Amino acid sequence: MSLANETGTDKSSSPDISLKHLVDSLINSGLGDAVKRACWHPSDIAAGQLVRQATDAILTANNEDTSFRMDIFVMPVILVVGAQKSTMLSTVIHDVNALKEVFESLGVLGHCRNFGLANCLTDHEALNQYPLESWRFASRYDESKSVATLDFPEYPIESSSRAETAHLRFLCGVALNPASAPSIFESAGDIGRWGMKFTETVSAQLSTPDCSVLALPRAPRPLIKSLEEGYWASREVGFQLFASNALNHARLKFGEPDVFIDSGAGDKVLTRLSSLFDDSFDRTYSFPVAPYESHNQVLANIDEFLREIGIQRYELKVAEGEQRFVNCEA
């Protein structure tokens, strides 16, 4: 039996029991890497989505006969960094208690009895390489066994004295709730309640005299969903920084730039801003398209932001070689 056979585009948008059982058995058999491949390099996009949902369901499942549930959560954090000189920026959170107080004071934890946060931000690769077997074992609460420890290293950021850049990091944590109470994924889902205070607290701790940091959090998620949403958010914010800075430069210097989007460049979408009035102005952003995503998903995001910042039209080249102008004011 294979994951490819257990998924299909004709099925519903949520994984069925047989797929969850298959993912569970693969993880139990030490074949977590095969599950990861099905998550991130699926046979088709819909199948990959189902496998990722099933994997998170297995990783967050708790024993039904316990009075408490334990959730290990992962929070994507996009760090927008602006440095005056080249430097190595630490991602250690020196006062974790201040961040815990943010969650406690704003009622984010709900009925949580015990709550803990890591004292540093880690990166996508460290989390993705972590064995699913160990993650699954650590996340299942059992009164008869000692609590397993998940340890992730700090990943500092190498910044240079150029335009602001976006970097993806993750904050890991654990919450212990009564089994009948909402999970941390539900109680902390409304980022509007705590996002601004989180940004203020973490930004202040990570910023240095030579380097400003703006920490933009996303909601706590299970492992796989967090990796997916975090990678998307980092590319999205990176593109927005590029487009905003390039457009502001163009408008101050000569007016509206020419915008060309190439969706036929393989596993990426290229956005180029240039001008006939200034040969020195020629900037391109490469937006990677993950194997589990579609080019249309990326194009829709780019189109939406270009309209928000007042681009009137752009030229689009799609994978089939067709080129046409898109009127953003229509």
Coordinates of C-alpha atoms in Angstrom, one line a residue:
M1 CA 0.0 0.0 0.0
S2 CA 1.3 3.5 -0.8
L3 CA 0.3 7.0 0.0
A4 CA -0.2 7.7 -3.7
N5 CA -2.9 5.0 -3.7
E6 CA -4.6 6.3 -0.6
T7 CA -5.1 9.8 -1.9
G8 CA -6.9 11.2 -4.9
T9 CA -8.2 14.4 -6.2
D10 CA -11.8 13.0 -6.2
K11 CA -11.8 12.7 -2.4
S12 CA -13.0 15.3 0.1
S13 CA -10.8 18.1 1.4
S14 CA -10.1 16.3 4.7
P15 CA -8.1 13.0 5.1
D16 CA -10.1 9.8 5.6
I17 CA -9.5 7.3 8.3
S18 CA -7.6 4.9 6.1
L19 CA -5.1 7.5 5.1
K20 CA -4.5 8.5 8.8
H21 CA -4.0 4.8 9.6
L22 CA -1.5 4.5 6.8
V23 CA 0.5 7.6 7.9
D24 CA 0.4 6.3 11.5
S25 CA 1.7 2.9 10.5
L26 CA 4.5 4.4 8.4
I27 CA 5.6 6.6 11.3
N28 CA 5.4 3.7 13.7
S29 CA 7.6 1.6 11.3
G30 CA 10.3 4.3 11.2
L31 CA 9.3 5.5 7.7
G32 CA 8.7 9.1 8.6
D33 CA 10.9 10.3 5.8
A34 CA 8.6 8.6 3.3
V35 CA 5.7 10.5 4.9
K36 CA 7.7 13.8 4.6
R37 CA 8.3 13.1 0.9
A38 CA 4.6 12.6 0.3
C39 CA 3.9 15.9 2.2
W40 CA 6.4 18.1 0.3
H41 CA 6.8 16.3 -3.0
P42 CA 3.4 14.8 -3.7
S43 CA 2.2 13.2 -6.9
D44 CA -0.4 16.0 -7.2
I45 CA -1.3 19.1 -5.2
A46 CA -4.6 17.8 -3.7
A47 CA -2.9 14.5 -2.6
G48 CA -0.2 16.4 -0.9
Q49 CA -2.7 18.5 1.0
L50 CA -4.5 15.4 2.3
V51 CA -1.2 13.8 3.4
R52 CA -0.1 16.9 5.3
Q53 CA -3.5 17.1 7.1
A54 CA -3.3 13.4 8.0
T55 CA 0.2 13.8 9.3
D56 CA -0.7 16.7 11.5
A57 CA -3.7 14.8 12.8
I58 CA -1.5 11.9 13.8
L59 CA 1.2 14.1 15.4
T60 CA -1.4 15.9 17.5
A61 CA -3.5 12.9 18.5
N62 CA -3.5 12.2 22.3
N63 CA -4.5 9.1 24.2
E64 CA -8.2 9.0 24.7
D65 CA -8.1 7.6 28.2
T66 CA -6.1 10.5 29.7
S67 CA -7.6 13.5 31.4
F68 CA -5.2 15.9 29.8
R69 CA -3.9 16.6 26.3
M70 CA -0.5 17.9 25.4
D71 CA 0.1 19.9 22.3
I72 CA 3.5 20.7 20.9
F73 CA 3.0 23.8 18.7
V74 CA 5.2 25.7 16.3
M75 CA 4.7 29.4 15.6
P76 CA 6.2 30.8 12.3
V77 CA 7.8 34.2 12.9
I78 CA 8.8 36.4 10.0
L79 CA 11.7 38.7 11.0
V80 CA 12.1 41.8 8.9
V81 CA 15.7 42.9 9.4
G82 CA 17.3 46.2 8.6
A83 CA 21.0 46.5 9.4
Q84 CA 23.4 49.4 9.3
K85 CA 26.3 47.1 8.8
S86 CA 27.0 43.4 8.2
T87 CA 26.3 41.5 11.4
M88 CA 25.3 38.2 12.8
L89 CA 22.0 38.6 14.6
S90 CA 21.2 36.3 17.5
T91 CA 17.7 34.8 17.7
V92 CA 17.9 34.0 21.4
I93 CA 14.9 35.3 23.4
H94 CA 16.5 36.4 26.6
D95 CA 13.3 37.1 28.6
V96 CA 10.9 34.2 27.8
N97 CA 8.8 35.1 30.8
A98 CA 7.9 38.4 29.2
L99 CA 6.5 36.6 26.2
K100 CA 4.7 34.1 28.3
E101 CA 3.0 37.0 30.2
V102 CA 1.7 38.4 26.9
F103 CA -0.1 35.1 26.3
E104 CA -1.4 34.8 29.8
S105 CA -2.5 38.4 30.2
L106 CA -4.5 38.4 27.0
G107 CA -6.3 35.2 27.7
V108 CA -4.7 33.3 24.8
L109 CA -4.0 30.2 26.8
G110 CA -7.6 29.5 27.7
H111 CA -7.8 26.6 30.2
C112 CA -4.1 25.7 29.8
R113 CA -2.6 24.3 33.0
N114 CA 1.0 24.4 32.0
F115 CA 2.7 26.3 29.2
G116 CA 6.2 26.6 28.0
L117 CA 8.2 28.3 25.2
A118 CA 11.6 27.7 23.8
N119 CA 14.2 30.4 24.5
C120 CA 15.3 30.8 20.9
L121 CA 14.0 30.8 17.4
T122 CA 15.0 27.9 15.1
D123 CA 14.7 27.5 11.4
H124 CA 12.7 25.5 8.8
E125 CA 15.5 22.9 8.0
A126 CA 16.0 22.0 11.7
L127 CA 12.3 21.3 12.2
N128 CA 11.8 19.5 8.9
Q129 CA 14.7 17.2 9.6
Y130 CA 13.4 16.2 13.0
P131 CA 12.2 12.6 13.0
L132 CA 8.4 12.3 12.9
E133 CA 8.7 9.3 15.2
S134 CA 10.3 11.4 18.0
W135 CA 7.9 14.2 17.5
R136 CA 4.9 11.9 17.7
F137 CA 6.2 10.2 20.9
A138 CA 7.0 13.5 22.6
S139 CA 3.6 15.0 21.8
R140 CA 1.5 12.2 23.4
Y141 CA 0.7 12.9 27.0
D142 CA 0.8 9.8 29.2
E143 CA 0.7 10.0 33.0
S144 CA 2.8 6.8 33.3
K145 CA 5.8 8.0 31.2
S146 CA 8.3 10.8 31.7
V147 CA 7.9 13.8 29.4
A148 CA 10.2 13.6 26.3
T149 CA 12.3 16.6 25.3
L150 CA 12.5 18.2 21.9
D151 CA 15.5 20.4 21.6
F152 CA 16.1 22.7 18.7
P153 CA 19.2 24.9 18.1
E154 CA 19.2 28.6 17.7
Y155 CA 19.7 29.8 14.1
P156 CA 21.1 33.4 14.0
I157 CA 20.6 35.6 11.0
E158 CA 23.4 36.9 8.9
S159 CA 22.4 40.4 7.8
S160 CA 24.1 43.0 5.6
S161 CA 23.8 46.7 5.2
R162 CA 21.3 46.8 2.4
A163 CA 17.5 46.9 2.0
E164 CA 15.3 45.3 4.6
T165 CA 15.1 41.5 4.2
A166 CA 12.6 38.9 5.5
H167 CA 13.8 35.8 7.3
L168 CA 11.8 32.8 8.5
R169 CA 12.2 31.4 12.0
F170 CA 10.0 29.4 14.3
L171 CA 9.2 29.5 18.0
C172 CA 8.3 26.2 19.5
G173 CA 6.2 25.6 22.6
V174 CA 4.1 23.1 24.6
A175 CA 0.8 23.4 26.2
L176 CA -1.0 21.0 28.6
N177 CA -4.8 21.3 28.7
P178 CA -7.7 19.4 30.1
A179 CA -8.8 16.9 27.5
S180 CA -12.2 18.6 27.3
A181 CA -10.9 22.1 26.8
P182 CA -10.0 23.8 23.5
S183 CA -6.4 23.2 22.3
I184 CA -3.8 25.9 22.0
F185 CA -4.4 25.8 18.3
E186 CA -8.0 27.0 18.9
S187 CA -7.5 29.4 21.8
A188 CA -4.5 31.2 20.1
G189 CA -6.0 31.2 16.7
D190 CA -7.2 34.8 16.8
I191 CA -3.8 36.5 16.2
G192 CA -5.5 39.9 16.4
R193 CA -5.7 39.6 20.2
W194 CA -2.0 39.1 20.8
G195 CA -0.1 39.7 17.6
M196 CA 0.8 43.3 18.2
K197 CA 2.1 42.7 21.8
F198 CA 4.1 39.7 20.5
T199 CA 5.7 41.9 17.9
E200 CA 6.6 44.6 20.4
T201 CA 8.1 42.1 22.9
V202 CA 10.1 40.0 20.5
S203 CA 11.3 42.9 18.3
A204 CA 12.6 44.7 21.3
Q205 CA 14.6 41.7 22.5
L206 CA 16.1 40.9 19.2
S207 CA 16.9 44.4 17.9
T208 CA 20.4 45.8 18.5
P209 CA 21.9 49.3 18.1
D210 CA 23.0 48.4 14.6
C211 CA 20.1 46.2 13.5
S212 CA 16.4 46.8 13.7
V213 CA 14.0 43.8 13.8
L214 CA 10.3 43.6 13.2
A215 CA 8.9 40.2 14.4
L216 CA 5.7 39.3 12.6
P217 CA 4.1 36.1 14.1
R218 CA 1.7 33.7 12.6
A219 CA -0.7 31.6 14.7
P220 CA 0.5 28.5 16.5
R221 CA 0.1 25.4 14.3
P222 CA 1.0 21.7 14.3
L223 CA 4.4 20.9 12.8
I224 CA 3.5 20.3 9.2
K225 CA 1.0 23.2 8.9
S226 CA 3.5 25.6 10.5
L227 CA 6.2 24.7 8.1
E228 CA 3.9 25.1 5.1
E229 CA 2.4 28.5 6.3
G230 CA 5.8 29.8 7.5
Y231 CA 7.5 29.1 4.2
W232 CA 4.7 30.8 2.3
A233 CA 4.6 33.8 4.6
S234 CA 8.4 34.4 4.3
R235 CA 8.2 34.5 0.5
E236 CA 5.1 36.6 0.6
V237 CA 6.6 39.2 2.9
G238 CA 9.9 39.1 0.9
F239 CA 8.1 39.9 -2.3
Q240 CA 6.1 42.7 -0.6
L241 CA 9.3 44.3 0.7
F242 CA 10.9 44.0 -2.8
A243 CA 7.9 45.4 -4.7
S244 CA 7.3 48.3 -2.2
N245 CA 10.9 49.4 -2.1
A246 CA 11.4 49.2 -5.9
L247 CA 8.2 51.0 -6.6
N248 CA 8.9 53.8 -4.1
H249 CA 12.3 54.2 -5.7
A250 CA 10.8 54.4 -9.2
R251 CA 8.1 56.8 -8.3
L252 CA 10.5 59.2 -6.6
K253 CA 12.9 59.1 -9.5
F254 CA 11.0 58.9 -12.8
G255 CA 7.4 57.7 -12.3
E256 CA 5.6 54.4 -12.9
P257 CA 7.9 51.4 -13.8
D258 CA 7.2 48.7 -16.3
V259 CA 6.2 45.5 -14.6
F260 CA 6.8 42.1 -16.2
I261 CA 5.8 38.7 -14.6
D262 CA 7.2 35.5 -16.0
S263 CA 5.4 32.4 -14.8
G264 CA 7.1 30.1 -17.3
A265 CA 10.5 30.1 -15.6
G266 CA 10.2 26.6 -14.1
D267 CA 9.8 26.3 -10.3
K268 CA 9.6 30.0 -9.7
V269 CA 7.7 33.2 -10.7
L270 CA 9.9 36.1 -11.7
T271 CA 8.7 39.7 -11.2
R272 CA 10.8 42.4 -13.0
L273 CA 10.5 46.1 -12.6
S274 CA 12.3 48.3 -15.2
S275 CA 11.9 51.5 -17.1
L276 CA 12.6 52.9 -20.5
F277 CA 13.5 56.2 -18.9
D278 CA 16.3 54.9 -16.6
D279 CA 18.5 52.0 -17.8
S280 CA 20.0 51.7 -14.4
F281 CA 16.7 50.7 -12.8
D282 CA 16.2 47.0 -13.4
R283 CA 15.1 44.8 -10.4
T284 CA 13.9 41.2 -10.4
Y285 CA 12.4 39.1 -7.6
S286 CA 12.3 35.3 -7.8
F287 CA 9.3 33.9 -6.0
P288 CA 9.9 30.1 -5.6
V289 CA 7.0 27.8 -6.2
A290 CA 7.1 24.7 -3.9
P291 CA 6.4 21.3 -5.4
Y292 CA 3.1 21.2 -3.4
E293 CA 1.9 24.5 -4.7
S294 CA 0.6 25.8 -8.0
H295 CA 1.9 28.7 -10.1
N296 CA -1.6 30.1 -10.1
Q297 CA -1.5 30.4 -6.3
V298 CA 1.7 32.5 -6.4
L299 CA 0.4 34.6 -9.3
A300 CA -2.9 35.4 -7.5
N301 CA -0.9 36.6 -4.5
I302 CA 1.4 38.7 -6.6
D303 CA -1.5 40.2 -8.5
E304 CA -3.4 41.1 -5.3
F305 CA -0.4 43.0 -3.8
L306 CA 0.4 44.8 -7.1
R307 CA -3.2 46.1 -7.1
E308 CA -2.9 47.2 -3.4
I309 CA 0.2 49.3 -4.1
G310 CA -1.4 51.0 -7.2
I311 CA 0.2 49.2 -10.1
Q312 CA -2.1 50.0 -13.1
R313 CA -1.1 47.1 -15.4
Y314 CA 1.6 44.5 -15.9
E315 CA 2.7 42.2 -18.6
L316 CA 2.2 38.5 -17.9
K317 CA 4.0 35.5 -19.5
V318 CA 2.5 32.1 -18.5
A319 CA 4.0 28.7 -18.7
E320 CA 2.6 28.0 -22.2
G321 CA 4.5 31.0 -23.6
E322 CA 1.5 33.2 -24.0
Q323 CA 2.0 36.9 -23.1
R324 CA -0.7 39.4 -22.4
F325 CA -1.2 42.6 -20.4
V326 CA -3.3 42.5 -17.2
N327 CA -5.2 45.7 -16.4
C328 CA -5.3 46.1 -12.6
E329 CA -7.9 48.8 -12.7
A330 CA -10.5 46.7 -14.4

